[in-house]
Structures are given as structure tokens and as C-alpha cells.
PDB file of N, CA and C in Angstrom:
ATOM      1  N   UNK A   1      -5.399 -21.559  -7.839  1.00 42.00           N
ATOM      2  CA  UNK A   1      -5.876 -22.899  -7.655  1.00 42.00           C
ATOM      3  C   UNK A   1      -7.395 -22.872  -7.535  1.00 42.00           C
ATOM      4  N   UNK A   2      -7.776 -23.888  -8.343  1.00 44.00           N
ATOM      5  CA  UNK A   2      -9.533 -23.891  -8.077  1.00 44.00           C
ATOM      6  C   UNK A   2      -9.623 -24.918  -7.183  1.00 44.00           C
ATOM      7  N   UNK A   3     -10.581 -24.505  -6.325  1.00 46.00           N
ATOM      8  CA  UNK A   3     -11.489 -25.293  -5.016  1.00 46.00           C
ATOM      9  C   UNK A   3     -12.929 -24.710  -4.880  1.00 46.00           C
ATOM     10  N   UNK A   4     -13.678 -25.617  -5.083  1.00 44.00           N
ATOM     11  CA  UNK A   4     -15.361 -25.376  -4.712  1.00 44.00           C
ATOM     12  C   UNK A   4     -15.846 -24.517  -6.028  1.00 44.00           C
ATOM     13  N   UNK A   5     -15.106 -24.520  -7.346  1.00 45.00           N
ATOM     14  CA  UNK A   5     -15.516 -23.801  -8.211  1.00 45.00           C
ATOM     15  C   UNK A   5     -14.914 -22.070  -7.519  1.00 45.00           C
ATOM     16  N   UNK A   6     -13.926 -22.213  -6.621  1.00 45.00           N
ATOM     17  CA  UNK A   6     -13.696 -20.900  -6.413  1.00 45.00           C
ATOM     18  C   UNK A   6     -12.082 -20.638  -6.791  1.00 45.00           C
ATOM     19  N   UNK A   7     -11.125 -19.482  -7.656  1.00 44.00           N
ATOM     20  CA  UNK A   7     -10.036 -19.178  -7.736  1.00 44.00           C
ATOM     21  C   UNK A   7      -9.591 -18.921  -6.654  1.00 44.00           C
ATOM     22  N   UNK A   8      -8.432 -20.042  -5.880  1.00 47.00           N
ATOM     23  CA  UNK A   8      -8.026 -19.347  -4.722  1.00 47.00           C
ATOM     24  C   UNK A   8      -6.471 -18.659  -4.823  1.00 47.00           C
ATOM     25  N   UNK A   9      -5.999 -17.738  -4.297  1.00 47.00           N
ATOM     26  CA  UNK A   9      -4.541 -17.071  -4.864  1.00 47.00           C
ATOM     27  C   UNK A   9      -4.141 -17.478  -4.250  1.00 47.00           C
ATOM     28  N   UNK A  10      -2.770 -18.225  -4.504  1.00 48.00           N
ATOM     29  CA  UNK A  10      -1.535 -18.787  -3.663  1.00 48.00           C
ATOM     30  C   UNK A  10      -0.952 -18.062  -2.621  1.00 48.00           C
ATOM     31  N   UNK A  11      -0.334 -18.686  -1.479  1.00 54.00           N
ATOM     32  CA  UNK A  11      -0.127 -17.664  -0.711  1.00 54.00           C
ATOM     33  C   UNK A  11       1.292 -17.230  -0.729  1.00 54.00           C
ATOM     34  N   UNK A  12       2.290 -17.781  -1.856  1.00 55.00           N
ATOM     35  CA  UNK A  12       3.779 -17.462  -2.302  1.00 55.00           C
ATOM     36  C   UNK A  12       3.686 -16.000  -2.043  1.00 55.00           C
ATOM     37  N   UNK A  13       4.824 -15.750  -1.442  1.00 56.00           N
ATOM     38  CA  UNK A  13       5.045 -14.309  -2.182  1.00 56.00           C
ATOM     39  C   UNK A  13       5.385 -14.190  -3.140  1.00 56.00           C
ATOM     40  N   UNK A  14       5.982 -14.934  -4.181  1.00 54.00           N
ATOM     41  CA  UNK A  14       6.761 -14.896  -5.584  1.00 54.00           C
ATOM     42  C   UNK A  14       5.277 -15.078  -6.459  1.00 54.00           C
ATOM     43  N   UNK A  15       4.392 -15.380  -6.271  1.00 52.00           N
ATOM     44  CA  UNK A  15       3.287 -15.750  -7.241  1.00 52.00           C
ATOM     45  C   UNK A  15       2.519 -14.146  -6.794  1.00 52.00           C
ATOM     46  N   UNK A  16       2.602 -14.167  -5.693  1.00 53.00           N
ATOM     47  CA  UNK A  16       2.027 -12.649  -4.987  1.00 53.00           C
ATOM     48  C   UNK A  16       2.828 -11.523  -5.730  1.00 53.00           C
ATOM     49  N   UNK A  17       4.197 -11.216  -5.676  1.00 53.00           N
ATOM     50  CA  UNK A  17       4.605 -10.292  -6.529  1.00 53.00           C
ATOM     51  C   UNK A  17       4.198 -10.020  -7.745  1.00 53.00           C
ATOM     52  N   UNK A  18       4.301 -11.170  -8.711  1.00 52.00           N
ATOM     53  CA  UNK A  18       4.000 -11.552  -9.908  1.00 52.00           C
ATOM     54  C   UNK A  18       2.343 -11.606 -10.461  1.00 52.00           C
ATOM     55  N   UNK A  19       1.737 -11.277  -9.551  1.00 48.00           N
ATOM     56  CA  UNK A  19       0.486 -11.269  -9.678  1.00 48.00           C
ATOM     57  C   UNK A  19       0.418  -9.554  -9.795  1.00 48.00           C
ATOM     58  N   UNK A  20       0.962  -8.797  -8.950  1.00 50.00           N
ATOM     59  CA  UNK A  20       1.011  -7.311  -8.608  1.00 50.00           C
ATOM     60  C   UNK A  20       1.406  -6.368 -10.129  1.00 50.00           C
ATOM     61  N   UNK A  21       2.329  -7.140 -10.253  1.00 49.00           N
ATOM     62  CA  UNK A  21       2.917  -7.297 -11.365  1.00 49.00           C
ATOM     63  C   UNK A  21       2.476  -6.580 -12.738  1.00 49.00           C
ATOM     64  N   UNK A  22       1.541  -7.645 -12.874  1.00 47.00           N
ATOM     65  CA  UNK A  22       0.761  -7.561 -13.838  1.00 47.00           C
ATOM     66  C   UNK A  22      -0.835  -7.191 -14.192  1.00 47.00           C
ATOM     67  N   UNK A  23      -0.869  -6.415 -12.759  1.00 50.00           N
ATOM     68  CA  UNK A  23      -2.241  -5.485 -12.470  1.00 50.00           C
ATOM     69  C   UNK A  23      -1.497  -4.387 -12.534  1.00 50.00           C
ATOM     70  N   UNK A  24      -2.444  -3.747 -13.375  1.00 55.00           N
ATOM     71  CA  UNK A  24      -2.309  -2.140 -13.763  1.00 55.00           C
ATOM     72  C   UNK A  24      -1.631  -1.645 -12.380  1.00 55.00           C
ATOM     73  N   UNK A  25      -0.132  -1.068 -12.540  1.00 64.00           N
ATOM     74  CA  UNK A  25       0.523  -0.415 -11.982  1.00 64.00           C
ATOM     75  C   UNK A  25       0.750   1.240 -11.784  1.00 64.00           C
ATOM     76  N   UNK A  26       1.015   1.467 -11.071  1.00 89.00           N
ATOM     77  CA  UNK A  26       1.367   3.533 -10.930  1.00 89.00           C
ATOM     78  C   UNK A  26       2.077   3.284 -10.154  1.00 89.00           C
ATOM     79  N   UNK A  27       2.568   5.084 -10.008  1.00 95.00           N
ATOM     80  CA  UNK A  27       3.541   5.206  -8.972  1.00 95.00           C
ATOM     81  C   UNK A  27       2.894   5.630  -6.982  1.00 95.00           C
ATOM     82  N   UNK A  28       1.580   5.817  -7.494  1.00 96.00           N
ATOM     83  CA  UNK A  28       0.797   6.011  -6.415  1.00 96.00           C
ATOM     84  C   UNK A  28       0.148   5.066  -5.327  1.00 96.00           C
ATOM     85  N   UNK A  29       0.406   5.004  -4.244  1.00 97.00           N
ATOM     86  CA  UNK A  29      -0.375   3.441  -3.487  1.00 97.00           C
ATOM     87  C   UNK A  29      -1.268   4.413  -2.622  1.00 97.00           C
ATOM     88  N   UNK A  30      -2.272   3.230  -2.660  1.00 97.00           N
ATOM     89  CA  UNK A  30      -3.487   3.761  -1.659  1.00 97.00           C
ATOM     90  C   UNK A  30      -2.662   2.555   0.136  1.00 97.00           C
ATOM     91  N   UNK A  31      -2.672   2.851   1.241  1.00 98.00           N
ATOM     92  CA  UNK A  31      -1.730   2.518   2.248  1.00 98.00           C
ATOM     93  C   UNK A  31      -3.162   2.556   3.674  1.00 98.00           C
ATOM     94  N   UNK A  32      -3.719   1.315   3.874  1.00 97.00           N
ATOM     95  CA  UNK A  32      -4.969   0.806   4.458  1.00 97.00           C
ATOM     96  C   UNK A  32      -4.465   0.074   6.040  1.00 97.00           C
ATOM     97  N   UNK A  33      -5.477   0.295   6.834  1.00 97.00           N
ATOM     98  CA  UNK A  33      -4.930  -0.381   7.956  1.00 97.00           C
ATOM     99  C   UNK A  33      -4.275   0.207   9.162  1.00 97.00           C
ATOM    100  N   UNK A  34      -3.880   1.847   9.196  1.00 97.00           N
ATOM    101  CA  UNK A  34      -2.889   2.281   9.728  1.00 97.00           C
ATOM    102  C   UNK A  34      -3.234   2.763  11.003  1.00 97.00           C
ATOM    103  N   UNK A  35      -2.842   3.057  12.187  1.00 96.00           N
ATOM    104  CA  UNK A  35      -3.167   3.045  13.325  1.00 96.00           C
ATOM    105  C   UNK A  35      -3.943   4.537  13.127  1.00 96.00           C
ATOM    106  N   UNK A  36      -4.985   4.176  13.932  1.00 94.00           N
ATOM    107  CA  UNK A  36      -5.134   6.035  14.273  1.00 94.00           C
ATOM    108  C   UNK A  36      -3.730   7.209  14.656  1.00 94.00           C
ATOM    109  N   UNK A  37      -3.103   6.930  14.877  1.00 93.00           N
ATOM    110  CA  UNK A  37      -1.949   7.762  15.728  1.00 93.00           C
ATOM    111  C   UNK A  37      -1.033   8.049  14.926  1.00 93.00           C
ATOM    112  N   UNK A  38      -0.716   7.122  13.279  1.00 94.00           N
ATOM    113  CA  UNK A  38       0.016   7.454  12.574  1.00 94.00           C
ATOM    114  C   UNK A  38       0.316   8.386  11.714  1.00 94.00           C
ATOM    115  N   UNK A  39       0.844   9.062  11.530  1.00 93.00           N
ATOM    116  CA  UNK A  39       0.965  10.630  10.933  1.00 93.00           C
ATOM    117  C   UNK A  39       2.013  10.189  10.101  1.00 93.00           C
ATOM    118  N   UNK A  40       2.093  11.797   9.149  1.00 96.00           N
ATOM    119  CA  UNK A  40       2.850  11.663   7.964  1.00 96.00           C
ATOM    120  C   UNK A  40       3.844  11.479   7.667  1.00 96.00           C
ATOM    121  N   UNK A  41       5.131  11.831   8.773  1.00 96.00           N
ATOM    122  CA  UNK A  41       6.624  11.368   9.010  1.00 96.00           C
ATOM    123  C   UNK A  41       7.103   9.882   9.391  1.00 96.00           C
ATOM    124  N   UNK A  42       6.294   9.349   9.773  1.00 95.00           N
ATOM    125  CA  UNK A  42       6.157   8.002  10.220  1.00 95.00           C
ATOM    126  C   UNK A  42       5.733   7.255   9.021  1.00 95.00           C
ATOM    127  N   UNK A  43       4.857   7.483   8.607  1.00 96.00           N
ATOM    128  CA  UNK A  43       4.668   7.120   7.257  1.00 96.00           C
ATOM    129  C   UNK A  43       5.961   7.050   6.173  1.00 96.00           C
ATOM    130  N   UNK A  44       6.421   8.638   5.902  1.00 97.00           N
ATOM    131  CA  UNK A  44       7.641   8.748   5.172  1.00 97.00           C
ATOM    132  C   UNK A  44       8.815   7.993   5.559  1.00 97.00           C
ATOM    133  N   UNK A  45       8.983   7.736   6.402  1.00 97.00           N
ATOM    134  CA  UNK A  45      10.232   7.348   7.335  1.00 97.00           C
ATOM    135  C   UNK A  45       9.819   5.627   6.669  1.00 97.00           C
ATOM    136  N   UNK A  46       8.486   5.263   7.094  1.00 96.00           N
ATOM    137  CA  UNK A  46       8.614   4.092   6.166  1.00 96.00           C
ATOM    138  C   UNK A  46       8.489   3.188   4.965  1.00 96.00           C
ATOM    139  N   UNK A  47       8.649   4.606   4.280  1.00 97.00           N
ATOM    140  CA  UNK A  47       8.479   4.211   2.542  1.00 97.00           C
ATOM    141  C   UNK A  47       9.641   4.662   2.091  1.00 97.00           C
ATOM    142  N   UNK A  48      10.140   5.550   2.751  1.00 95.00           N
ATOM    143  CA  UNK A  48      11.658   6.729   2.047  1.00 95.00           C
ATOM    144  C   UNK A  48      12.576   5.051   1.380  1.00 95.00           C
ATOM    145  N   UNK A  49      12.762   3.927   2.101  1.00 95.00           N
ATOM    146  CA  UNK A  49      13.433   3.477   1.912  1.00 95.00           C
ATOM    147  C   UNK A  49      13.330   2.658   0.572  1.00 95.00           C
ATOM    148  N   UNK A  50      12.357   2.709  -0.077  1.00 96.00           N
ATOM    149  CA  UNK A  50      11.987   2.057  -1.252  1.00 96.00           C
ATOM    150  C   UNK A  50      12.196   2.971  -2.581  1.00 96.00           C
ATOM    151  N   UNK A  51      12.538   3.786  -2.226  1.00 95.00           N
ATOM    152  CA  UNK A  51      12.893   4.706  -2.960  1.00 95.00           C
ATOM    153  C   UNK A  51      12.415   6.527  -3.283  1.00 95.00           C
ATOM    154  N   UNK A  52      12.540   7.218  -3.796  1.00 96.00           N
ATOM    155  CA  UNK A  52      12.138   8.830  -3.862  1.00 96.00           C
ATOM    156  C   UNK A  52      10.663   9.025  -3.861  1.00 96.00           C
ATOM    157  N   UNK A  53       9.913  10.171  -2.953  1.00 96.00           N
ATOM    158  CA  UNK A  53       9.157  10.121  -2.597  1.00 96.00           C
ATOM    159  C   UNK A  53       8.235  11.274  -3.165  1.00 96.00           C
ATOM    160  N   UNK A  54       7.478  11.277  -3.794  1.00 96.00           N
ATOM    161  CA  UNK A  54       6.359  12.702  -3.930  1.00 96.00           C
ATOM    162  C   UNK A  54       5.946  13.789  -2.862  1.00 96.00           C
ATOM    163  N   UNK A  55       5.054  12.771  -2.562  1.00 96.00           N
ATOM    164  CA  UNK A  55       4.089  12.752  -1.234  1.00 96.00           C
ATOM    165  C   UNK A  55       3.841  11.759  -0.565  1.00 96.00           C
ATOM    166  N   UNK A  56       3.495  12.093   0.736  1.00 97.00           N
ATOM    167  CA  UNK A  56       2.799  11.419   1.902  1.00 97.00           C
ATOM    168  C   UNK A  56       1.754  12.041   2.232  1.00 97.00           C
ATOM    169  N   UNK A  57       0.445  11.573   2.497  1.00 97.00           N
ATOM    170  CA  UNK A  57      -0.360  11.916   2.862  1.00 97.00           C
ATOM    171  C   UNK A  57      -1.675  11.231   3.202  1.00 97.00           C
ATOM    172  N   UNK A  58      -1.568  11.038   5.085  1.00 97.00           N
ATOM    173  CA  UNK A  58      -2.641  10.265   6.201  1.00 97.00           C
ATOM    174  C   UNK A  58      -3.809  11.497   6.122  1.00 97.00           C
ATOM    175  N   UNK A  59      -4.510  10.326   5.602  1.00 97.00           N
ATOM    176  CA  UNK A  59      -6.566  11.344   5.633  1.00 97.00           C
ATOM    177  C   UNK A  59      -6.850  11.739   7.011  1.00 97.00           C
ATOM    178  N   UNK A  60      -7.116  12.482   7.105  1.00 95.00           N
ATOM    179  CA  UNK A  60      -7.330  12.935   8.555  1.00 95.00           C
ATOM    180  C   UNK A  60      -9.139  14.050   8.339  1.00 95.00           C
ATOM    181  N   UNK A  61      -9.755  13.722   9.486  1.00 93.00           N
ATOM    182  CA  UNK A  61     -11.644  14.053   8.933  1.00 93.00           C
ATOM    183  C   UNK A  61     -11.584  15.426   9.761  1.00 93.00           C
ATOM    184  N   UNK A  62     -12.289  16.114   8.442  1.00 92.00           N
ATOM    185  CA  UNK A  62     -12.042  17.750   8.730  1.00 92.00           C
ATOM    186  C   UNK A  62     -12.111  18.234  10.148  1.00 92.00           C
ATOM    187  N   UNK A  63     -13.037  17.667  11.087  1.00 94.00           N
ATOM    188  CA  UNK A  63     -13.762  18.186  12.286  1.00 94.00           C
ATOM    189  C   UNK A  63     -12.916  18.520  13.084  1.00 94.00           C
ATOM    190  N   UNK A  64     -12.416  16.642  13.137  1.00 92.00           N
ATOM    191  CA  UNK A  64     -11.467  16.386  14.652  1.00 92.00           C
ATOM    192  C   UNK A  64     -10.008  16.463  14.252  1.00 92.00           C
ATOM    193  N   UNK A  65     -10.001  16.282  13.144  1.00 91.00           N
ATOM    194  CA  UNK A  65      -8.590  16.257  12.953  1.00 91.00           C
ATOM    195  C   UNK A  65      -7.581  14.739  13.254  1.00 91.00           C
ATOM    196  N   UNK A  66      -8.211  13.864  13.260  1.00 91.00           N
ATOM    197  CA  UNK A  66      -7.967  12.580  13.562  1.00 91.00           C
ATOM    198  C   UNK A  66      -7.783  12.117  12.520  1.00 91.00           C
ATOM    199  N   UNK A  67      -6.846  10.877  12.332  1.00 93.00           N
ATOM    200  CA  UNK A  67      -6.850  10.283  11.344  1.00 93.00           C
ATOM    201  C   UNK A  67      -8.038   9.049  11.264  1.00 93.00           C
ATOM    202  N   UNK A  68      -8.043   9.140   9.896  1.00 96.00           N
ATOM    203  CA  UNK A  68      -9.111   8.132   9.226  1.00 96.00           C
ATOM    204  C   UNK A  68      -8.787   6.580   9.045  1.00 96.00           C
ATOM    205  N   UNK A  69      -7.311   6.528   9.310  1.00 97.00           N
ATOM    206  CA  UNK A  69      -6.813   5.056   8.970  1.00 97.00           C
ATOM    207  C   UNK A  69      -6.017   5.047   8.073  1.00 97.00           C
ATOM    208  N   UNK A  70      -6.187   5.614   7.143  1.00 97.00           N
ATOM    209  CA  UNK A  70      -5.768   5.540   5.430  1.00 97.00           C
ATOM    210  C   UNK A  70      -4.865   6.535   5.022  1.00 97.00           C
ATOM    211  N   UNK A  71      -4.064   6.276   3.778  1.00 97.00           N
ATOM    212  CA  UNK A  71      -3.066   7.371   3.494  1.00 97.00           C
ATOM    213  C   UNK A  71      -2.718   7.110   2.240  1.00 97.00           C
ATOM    214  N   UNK A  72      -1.898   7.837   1.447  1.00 97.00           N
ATOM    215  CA  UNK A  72      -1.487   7.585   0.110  1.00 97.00           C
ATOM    216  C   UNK A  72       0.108   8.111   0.024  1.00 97.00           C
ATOM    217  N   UNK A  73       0.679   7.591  -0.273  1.00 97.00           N
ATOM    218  CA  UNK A  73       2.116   7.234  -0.590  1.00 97.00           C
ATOM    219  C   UNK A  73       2.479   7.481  -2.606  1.00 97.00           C
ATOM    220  N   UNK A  74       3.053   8.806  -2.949  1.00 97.00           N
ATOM    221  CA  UNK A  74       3.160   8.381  -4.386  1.00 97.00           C
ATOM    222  C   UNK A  74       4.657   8.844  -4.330  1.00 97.00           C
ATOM    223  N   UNK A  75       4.936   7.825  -5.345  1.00 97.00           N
ATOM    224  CA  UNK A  75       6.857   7.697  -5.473  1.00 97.00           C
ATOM    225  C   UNK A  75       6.997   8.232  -6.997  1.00 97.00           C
ATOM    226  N   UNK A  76       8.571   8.567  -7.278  1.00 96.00           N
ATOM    227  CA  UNK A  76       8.426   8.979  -7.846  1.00 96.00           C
ATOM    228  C   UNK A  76       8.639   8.615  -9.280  1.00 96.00           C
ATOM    229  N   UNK A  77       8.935   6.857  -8.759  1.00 95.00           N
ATOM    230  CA  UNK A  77       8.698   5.849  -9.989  1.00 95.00           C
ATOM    231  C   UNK A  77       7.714   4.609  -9.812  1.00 95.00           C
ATOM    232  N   UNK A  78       7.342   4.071 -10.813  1.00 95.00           N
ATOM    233  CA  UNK A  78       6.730   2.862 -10.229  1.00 95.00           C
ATOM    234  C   UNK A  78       7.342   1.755  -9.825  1.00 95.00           C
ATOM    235  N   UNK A  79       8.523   1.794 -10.429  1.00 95.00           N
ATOM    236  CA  UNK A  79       9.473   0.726 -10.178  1.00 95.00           C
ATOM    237  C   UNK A  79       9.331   0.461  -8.433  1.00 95.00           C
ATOM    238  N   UNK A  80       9.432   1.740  -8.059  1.00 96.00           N
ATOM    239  CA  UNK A  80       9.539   2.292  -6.553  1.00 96.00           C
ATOM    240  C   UNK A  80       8.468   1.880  -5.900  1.00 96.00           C
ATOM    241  N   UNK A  81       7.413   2.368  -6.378  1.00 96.00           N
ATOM    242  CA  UNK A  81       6.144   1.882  -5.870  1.00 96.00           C
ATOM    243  C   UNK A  81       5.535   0.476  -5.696  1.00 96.00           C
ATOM    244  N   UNK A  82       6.126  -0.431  -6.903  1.00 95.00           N
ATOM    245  CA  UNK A  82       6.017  -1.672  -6.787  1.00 95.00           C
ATOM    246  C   UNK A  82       6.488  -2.028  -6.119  1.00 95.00           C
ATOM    247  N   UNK A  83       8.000  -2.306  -6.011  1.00 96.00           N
ATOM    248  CA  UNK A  83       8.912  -2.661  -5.082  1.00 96.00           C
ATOM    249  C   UNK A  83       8.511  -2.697  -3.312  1.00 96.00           C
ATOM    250  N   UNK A  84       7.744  -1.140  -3.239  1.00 97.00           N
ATOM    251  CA  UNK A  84       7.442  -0.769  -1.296  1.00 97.00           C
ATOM    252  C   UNK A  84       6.305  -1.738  -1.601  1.00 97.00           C
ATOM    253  N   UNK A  85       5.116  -1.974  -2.576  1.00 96.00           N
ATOM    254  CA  UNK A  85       4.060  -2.357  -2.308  1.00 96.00           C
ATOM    255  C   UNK A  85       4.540  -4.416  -2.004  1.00 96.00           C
ATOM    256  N   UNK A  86       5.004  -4.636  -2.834  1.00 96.00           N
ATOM    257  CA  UNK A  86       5.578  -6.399  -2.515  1.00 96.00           C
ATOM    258  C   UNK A  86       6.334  -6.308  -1.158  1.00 96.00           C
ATOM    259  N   UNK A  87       7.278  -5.379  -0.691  1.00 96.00           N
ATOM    260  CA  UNK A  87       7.602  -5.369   0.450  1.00 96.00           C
ATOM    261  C   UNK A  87       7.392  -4.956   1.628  1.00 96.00           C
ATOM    262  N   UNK A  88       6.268  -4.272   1.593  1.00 96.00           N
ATOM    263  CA  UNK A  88       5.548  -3.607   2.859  1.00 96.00           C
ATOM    264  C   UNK A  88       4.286  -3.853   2.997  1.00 96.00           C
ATOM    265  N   UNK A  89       3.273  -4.729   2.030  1.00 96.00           N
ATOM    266  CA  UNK A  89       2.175  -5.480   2.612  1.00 96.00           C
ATOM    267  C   UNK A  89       2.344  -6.145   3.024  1.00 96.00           C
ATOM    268  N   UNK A  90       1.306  -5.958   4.444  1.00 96.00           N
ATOM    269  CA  UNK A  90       1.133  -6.818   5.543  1.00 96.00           C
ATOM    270  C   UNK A  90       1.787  -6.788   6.350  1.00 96.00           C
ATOM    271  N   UNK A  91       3.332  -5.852   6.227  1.00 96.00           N
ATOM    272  CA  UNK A  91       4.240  -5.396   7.118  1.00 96.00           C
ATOM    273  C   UNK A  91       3.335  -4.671   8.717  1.00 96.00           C
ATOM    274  N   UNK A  92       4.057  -4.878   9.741  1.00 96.00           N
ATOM    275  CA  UNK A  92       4.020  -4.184  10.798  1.00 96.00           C
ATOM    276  C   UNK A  92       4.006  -2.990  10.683  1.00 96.00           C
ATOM    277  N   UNK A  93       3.025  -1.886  11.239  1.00 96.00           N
ATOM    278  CA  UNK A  93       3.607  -0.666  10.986  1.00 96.00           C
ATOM    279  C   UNK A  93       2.571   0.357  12.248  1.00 96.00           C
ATOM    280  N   UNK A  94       3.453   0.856  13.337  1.00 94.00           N
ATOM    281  CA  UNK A  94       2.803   1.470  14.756  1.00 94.00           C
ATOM    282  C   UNK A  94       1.843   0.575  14.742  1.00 94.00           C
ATOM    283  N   UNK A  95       2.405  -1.224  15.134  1.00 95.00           N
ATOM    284  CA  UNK A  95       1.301  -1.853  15.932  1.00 95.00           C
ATOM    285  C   UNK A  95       0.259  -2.282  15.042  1.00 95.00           C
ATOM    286  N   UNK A  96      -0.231  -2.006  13.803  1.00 96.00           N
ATOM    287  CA  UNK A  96      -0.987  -2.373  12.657  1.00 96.00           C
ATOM    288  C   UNK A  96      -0.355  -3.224  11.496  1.00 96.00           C
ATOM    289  N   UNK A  97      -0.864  -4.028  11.111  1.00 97.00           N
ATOM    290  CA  UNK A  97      -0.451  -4.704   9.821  1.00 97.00           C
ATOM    291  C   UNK A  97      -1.706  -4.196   8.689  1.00 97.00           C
ATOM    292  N   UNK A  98      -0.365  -3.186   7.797  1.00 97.00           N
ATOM    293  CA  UNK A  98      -1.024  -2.304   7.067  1.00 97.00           C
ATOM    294  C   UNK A  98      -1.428  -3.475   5.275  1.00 97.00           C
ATOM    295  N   UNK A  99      -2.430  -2.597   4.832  1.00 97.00           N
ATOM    296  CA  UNK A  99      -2.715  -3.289   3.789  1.00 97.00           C
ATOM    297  C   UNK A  99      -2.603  -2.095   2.248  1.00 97.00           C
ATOM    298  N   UNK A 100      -1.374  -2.311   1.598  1.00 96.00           N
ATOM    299  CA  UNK A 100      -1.380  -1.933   0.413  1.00 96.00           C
ATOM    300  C   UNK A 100      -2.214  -2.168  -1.094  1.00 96.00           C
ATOM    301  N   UNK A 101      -2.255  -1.088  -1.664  1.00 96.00           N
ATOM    302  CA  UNK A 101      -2.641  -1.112  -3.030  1.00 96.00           C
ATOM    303  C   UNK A 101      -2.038  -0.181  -3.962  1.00 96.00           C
ATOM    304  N   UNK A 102      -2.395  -0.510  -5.298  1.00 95.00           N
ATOM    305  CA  UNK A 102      -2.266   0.784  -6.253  1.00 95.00           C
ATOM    306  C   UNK A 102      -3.488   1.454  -6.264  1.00 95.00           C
ATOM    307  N   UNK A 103      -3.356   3.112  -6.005  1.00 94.00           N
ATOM    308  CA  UNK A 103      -3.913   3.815  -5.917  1.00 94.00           C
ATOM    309  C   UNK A 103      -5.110   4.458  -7.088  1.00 94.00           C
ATOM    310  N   UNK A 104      -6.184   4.321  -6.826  1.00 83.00           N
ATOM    311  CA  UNK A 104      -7.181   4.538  -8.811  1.00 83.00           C
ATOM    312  C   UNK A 104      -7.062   5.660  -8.737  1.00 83.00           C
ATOM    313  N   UNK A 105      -6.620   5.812 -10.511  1.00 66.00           N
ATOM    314  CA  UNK A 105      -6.753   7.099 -10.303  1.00 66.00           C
ATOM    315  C   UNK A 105      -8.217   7.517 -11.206  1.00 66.00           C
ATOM    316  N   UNK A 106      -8.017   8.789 -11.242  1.00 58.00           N
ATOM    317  CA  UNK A 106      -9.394   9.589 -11.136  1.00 58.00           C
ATOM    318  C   UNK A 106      -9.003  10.439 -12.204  1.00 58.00           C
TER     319      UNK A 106
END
């Protein structure tokens, strides 16, 4: 919808899926937002359900060993990956409402 000369995105989830959709997809998500405290089983535990899993893996900064916030999730379809990403943004997750993407690759 335009307002003020600005595109604003609907806030449907069905226009939201469908938007996801049709941005360059993978099987890899970049997974934003996540508590400091969250580690990699916790993570798995909440993607396993969207389907087969690669990897998990919460950035954690060489020094302290703490996590950075951030993590990457790659499945082992995209089908899969789409699917967790429409259903787990913005989801609750240890106390954070995490923010999904597809992951660039490199």
C-alpha cells in the first residue's frame, strides 16, 4: 500500500508468506534477535520441527565465548526452510522475539 509516497507491507501473514515467497529463497536462514543465553540445542529443538536439519549454529565472539545474538539454521530443503521462516518469525523464543531471514550466501 502506498502512503506519503512510501510502499508500506501489509501486515497479513498470507501477503507476508507470499511475499517470502518470492524473494530469492535457500535452504539456509540467518536467525536474529536471540537471547544471549541461547545455545545450539535450544535452537535445534526449535527448528527440528519444520523439518531435517544440517546445522545449527549460535555465533558466539572468540574471547568470551558468549553469544553474539545471532545464529544460522540450514535445512535440508528449502521447502523446510521456508516453511520454519513464515512460522517462526517473530515467534517467542528464551524470552526474545526472534527475527528471521534467508541467509546470503557468499
Amino acid at each position: 500500500m502506498w502512503a506519503n509516497g512510501v510502499y508500506r507491507f501489509s501486515s497479513s501473514p498470507i501477503f507476508r508468506f507470499r511475499w517470502m515467497l518470492c524473494r530469492h529463497s535457500s535452504s539456509k536462514l540467518f536467525v536474529g534477535g536471540l537471547s544471549y543465553d541461547t545455545h545450539e540445542p535450544v535452537l535445534k529443538d526449535a527448528f527440528e520441527q519444520h523439518g531435517e536439519l544440517i546445522e545449527v549454529k549460535v555465533i558466539c565472539d572468540h574471547k568470551s565465548g558468549k553469544s553474539k545474538g545471532y545464529g544460522f539454521v540450514h535445512f535440508v530443503s528449502e521447502e523446510s526452510a521456508t516453511k520454519a521462516l513464515a512460522e517462526m518469525h517473530g515467534q517467542l523464543l528464551d524470552g526474545r522475539n526472534i527475527r528471521i531471514n534467508y541467509a546470503n550466501k557468499k
